[in-house]
């Protein structure tokens, strides 16, 4: 069974604070009122979904282009841009997700440590137990990558805080192509672990891009380049390789149906639920943003439906 955006969005709606690719601590928003815990949890759950949608839509765009559907490819790219530059970024602002350069590096290091020493080794062992050898090998490889990323970030932190050495250059990116295809894993547990890992990598990609922008805005161009390079690895290598094994990408018509279901769920269920909860908590800014994004997602669903109708 292919991972479904609507299934993943449903799982997100009940998500509590969990360890993800980039660990973050609750922080006060710029507003005078600190949001309620449930509002923070809902915001982070929404960001995790937006990061996944952004990454998935870029792969769907590539598949549409391969099939000769140029306009649909552009629709997916523009929608992916909205998910990151508008939705993810505004949600991040609600909870002061981006801190100082030093704080951002430390958060990133903790996320990379967790993935390198706990999450991916666990997933690799479970995949081996279930006979999913390719997944076990991929999880092991990514764990090693994340350990290297942590070392690069540690060097950056030392350079930033002590002036010793210099912020390292970003890692090389080896992009993975993800054509339409069936899942390449057998067990339900491995599929679930791939699903979780893809959400984490999508979140890390979006988070690192925000960290990069903050670094650039504060004059730390080498740090910005490092975060941008790490973001590309998370997206073009890790997320893509996991998506290939998971069979995330199908033909364009099927991708559109999956996207419509996910956007409709977010527009009609997830974001309205988050908005009501935020309003009940007195978090007016969050409630207004969730309501605004719900309307955007309804528009995305309509646009995808139009594209599907055009395909016939």
XYZ file of C-alpha atoms in Angstrom:
312
model
C 0.000 0.000 0.000
C 1.372 3.400 -0.954
C 1.878 6.073 1.725
C -1.055 8.459 1.457
C -1.022 12.152 2.214
C -4.454 11.893 3.777
C -3.398 8.969 5.975
C -0.288 10.844 6.997
C -2.261 14.002 7.678
C -4.673 12.014 9.829
C -1.782 10.707 11.876
C -0.420 14.224 12.248
C -3.648 15.560 13.733
C -3.124 13.631 16.953
C 0.617 14.024 17.096
C 2.152 15.001 20.410
C 5.647 16.387 20.735
C 7.975 13.699 19.428
C 11.645 13.421 18.582
C 12.158 14.463 14.980
C 15.047 15.283 12.685
C 15.501 18.696 14.272
C 14.641 18.784 17.964
C 13.165 22.068 19.148
C 12.159 23.334 22.558
C 8.970 25.309 23.194
C 9.599 29.019 22.900
C 7.493 32.110 23.365
C 6.123 33.715 20.241
C 6.793 37.328 19.447
C 3.265 38.080 20.661
C 2.806 39.053 24.313
C 1.020 35.789 25.096
C 2.781 32.450 25.122
C 0.590 29.959 23.238
C -0.973 27.055 25.072
C 0.812 23.716 24.938
C -1.844 22.214 22.663
C -1.424 25.137 20.253
C 2.327 24.567 20.174
C 1.780 20.852 19.588
C -0.713 21.513 16.800
C 1.630 24.026 15.190
C 4.516 21.583 15.204
C 2.301 18.823 13.856
C 1.197 21.146 11.069
C 4.799 22.072 10.274
C 5.735 18.408 10.062
C 2.924 17.911 7.560
C 3.841 20.999 5.547
C 7.482 19.902 5.346
C 6.393 16.488 4.083
C 4.000 18.001 1.534
C 6.707 20.363 0.269
C 9.146 17.496 -0.282
C 6.526 15.160 -1.776
C 5.206 17.749 -4.208
C 8.686 18.355 -5.585
C 8.928 14.640 -6.396
C 5.434 14.681 -7.910
C 6.516 17.649 -10.031
C 9.488 15.678 -11.341
C 7.227 12.756 -12.264
C 4.735 15.041 -14.009
C 7.592 16.537 -16.023
C 8.841 13.064 -16.996
C 5.339 12.223 -18.243
C 5.206 15.416 -20.301
C 2.713 17.259 -18.070
C 4.567 20.551 -17.847
C 1.710 22.601 -16.419
C 1.028 20.062 -13.696
C 4.730 20.019 -12.854
C 4.624 23.796 -12.442
C 1.474 23.527 -10.328
C 3.219 21.104 -7.997
C 6.329 23.277 -7.759
C 4.354 26.421 -6.986
C 2.248 24.596 -4.399
C 5.384 23.169 -2.783
C 6.753 26.702 -2.571
C 3.575 27.871 -0.831
C 3.720 25.014 1.668
C 7.238 26.048 2.696
C 7.542 29.795 2.153
C 4.046 30.659 3.360
C 2.569 27.949 5.590
C 5.660 26.429 7.216
C 7.358 29.788 7.675
C 4.338 31.488 9.248
C 3.726 28.540 11.554
C 7.372 28.680 12.618
C 6.884 32.325 13.514
C 3.987 31.484 15.827
C 6.239 29.507 18.159
C 9.553 31.350 17.657
C 10.934 28.209 16.058
C 14.102 29.916 14.820
C 16.499 31.144 17.489
C 19.990 32.601 17.454
C 22.593 31.043 15.182
C 24.172 29.306 18.162
C 20.821 27.981 19.372
C 19.911 26.796 15.881
C 23.178 24.878 15.544
C 22.679 23.236 18.928
C 19.122 22.215 18.035
C 20.299 20.786 14.730
C 23.127 18.884 16.431
C 20.705 17.278 18.866
C 18.400 16.226 16.049
C 21.277 14.731 14.080
C 22.555 12.938 17.202
C 19.145 11.372 17.818
C 18.836 10.141 14.258
C 22.415 8.867 14.051
C 22.504 7.021 17.368
C 18.901 6.034 18.060
C 16.234 6.391 15.394
C 17.964 5.125 12.272
C 19.900 2.294 13.986
C 16.609 1.098 15.499
C 14.852 1.258 12.149
C 17.753 -0.579 10.493
C 17.634 -3.414 13.020
C 13.862 -3.735 12.687
C 14.135 -3.807 8.893
C 16.741 -6.582 9.127
C 14.463 -8.545 11.437
C 11.626 -8.168 8.924
C 13.741 -9.170 5.930
C 13.766 -5.703 4.333
C 17.482 -5.723 3.552
C 17.498 -2.690 1.248
C 15.748 -0.584 3.877
C 18.149 -1.775 6.579
C 21.104 -0.766 4.425
C 19.574 2.622 3.646
C 18.779 3.378 7.285
C 22.342 2.433 8.247
C 23.789 4.653 5.528
C 21.650 7.619 6.555
C 22.622 7.139 10.209
C 26.266 7.516 9.177
C 25.424 10.635 7.166
C 23.649 12.195 10.130
C 26.668 11.506 12.352
C 28.852 13.327 9.825
C 26.379 16.201 9.742
C 26.618 16.508 13.508
C 30.405 16.736 13.258
C 30.146 19.502 10.663
C 27.741 21.378 12.909
C 30.057 20.917 15.898
C 32.877 22.523 13.927
C 30.557 25.359 12.951
C 29.546 25.882 16.576
C 33.180 26.013 17.684
C 34.055 28.541 14.997
C 31.028 30.664 15.801
C 31.445 30.710 19.584
C 35.236 30.664 20.023
C 36.616 31.982 16.750
C 38.749 28.849 16.420
C 38.839 27.298 12.966
C 36.216 28.115 10.382
C 32.716 27.032 9.540
C 33.084 24.013 7.217
C 31.899 23.824 3.653
C 28.588 22.046 3.047
C 28.574 18.339 2.175
C 28.317 17.151 -1.395
C 24.831 16.219 -2.556
C 24.232 13.000 -4.506
C 20.620 13.379 -5.715
C 18.376 10.319 -5.925
C 15.865 10.109 -8.777
C 12.430 8.836 -7.736
C 10.366 7.556 -10.667
C 6.895 6.120 -10.258
C 7.074 2.670 -8.739
C 5.724 0.215 -6.214
C 6.958 -0.104 -2.622
C 10.178 -2.084 -2.317
C 9.641 -3.211 1.275
C 7.505 -6.038 2.590
C 6.702 -5.421 6.239
C 4.178 -2.975 7.644
C 6.698 -1.960 10.307
C 9.297 -0.955 7.726
C 6.685 1.000 5.770
C 5.693 2.840 8.946
C 9.333 3.580 9.756
C 9.924 4.905 6.240
C 6.851 7.088 6.650
C 8.143 8.522 9.921
C 11.640 8.996 8.519
C 10.340 10.838 5.443
C 8.359 13.193 7.650
C 11.486 13.839 9.695
C 13.635 14.495 6.640
C 11.015 16.814 5.149
C 10.886 18.734 8.420
C 14.678 18.904 8.634
C 14.924 20.246 5.087
C 12.441 23.037 5.771
C 13.937 23.816 9.179
C 17.478 24.060 7.867
C 16.324 26.427 5.135
C 14.890 28.737 7.803
C 18.110 28.453 9.808
C 20.062 29.297 6.657
C 17.981 32.399 6.039
C 18.529 33.572 9.616
C 22.269 32.995 9.288
C 22.353 34.964 6.048
C 20.289 37.773 7.562
C 22.795 38.045 10.425
C 25.837 38.118 8.151
C 26.949 34.497 8.651
C 27.193 33.498 5.007
C 29.321 30.391 5.567
C 26.855 29.107 8.154
C 23.999 29.824 5.750
C 25.766 27.808 3.053
C 26.297 24.917 5.478
C 22.634 24.809 6.481
C 21.558 25.053 2.834
C 23.830 22.164 1.914
C 22.527 20.031 4.766
C 18.963 20.860 3.724
C 19.682 19.641 0.198
C 21.097 16.342 1.472
C 18.023 15.776 3.641
C 15.741 16.442 0.669
C 17.553 15.188 -2.432
C 19.277 12.183 -0.867
C 17.604 11.015 2.341
C 13.960 11.869 1.676
C 14.261 10.810 -1.954
C 15.914 7.462 -1.196
C 13.282 6.688 1.429
C 10.512 7.733 -0.968
C 11.918 5.375 -3.595
C 11.746 2.397 -1.227
C 8.315 3.442 0.045
C 6.829 3.760 -3.443
C 5.733 7.300 -2.640
C 5.556 8.404 -6.281
C 3.009 6.910 -8.652
C 1.753 8.065 -12.036
C 0.608 11.679 -12.155
C -3.109 10.914 -12.059
C -2.648 8.833 -8.899
C -0.390 11.487 -7.366
C -3.085 14.087 -7.980
C -5.719 11.920 -6.295
C -3.438 11.454 -3.283
C -2.777 15.195 -3.143
C -6.477 16.066 -3.384
C -7.288 13.734 -0.499
C -4.531 15.194 1.673
C -5.367 18.818 0.922
C -9.081 18.194 1.476
C -8.413 16.584 4.843
C -6.274 19.509 5.943
C -8.825 22.045 4.674
C -11.917 20.418 6.151
C -10.686 18.580 9.243
C -7.141 19.168 10.471
C -6.726 22.929 10.250
C -10.305 23.748 11.348
C -9.747 21.490 14.380
C -6.480 23.242 15.173
C -8.142 26.646 14.709
C -10.998 25.832 17.095
C -8.594 24.528 19.706
C -6.386 27.605 19.412
C -9.411 29.897 19.673
C -10.600 28.066 22.787
C -7.126 28.604 24.248
C -7.275 32.308 23.479
C -4.510 31.986 20.872
C -6.131 34.323 18.367
C -3.139 34.701 16.053
C -2.780 30.932 15.701
C -6.510 30.461 15.145
C -6.509 33.062 12.386
C -3.469 31.533 10.702
C -4.877 27.999 10.824
C -8.138 29.270 9.323
C -6.254 31.081 6.568
C -4.180 28.003 5.735
C -7.313 25.827 5.665
C -8.662 28.090 2.922
C -5.355 27.842 1.044
C -5.450 24.047 1.216
C -8.998 24.035 -0.149
C -7.710 26.089 -3.063
C -4.882 23.612 -3.601
C -7.347 20.720 -3.661
C -9.451 22.571 -6.230
C -6.414 23.272 -8.409
C -5.295 19.644 -8.259
C -8.829 18.504 -9.111
C -8.812 20.786 -12.130
C -5.505 19.299 -13.249
C -6.880 15.784 -12.807
C -10.004 16.658 -14.800
C -7.801 18.019 -17.574
C -5.918 14.724 -17.723
C -9.229 13.018 -18.398
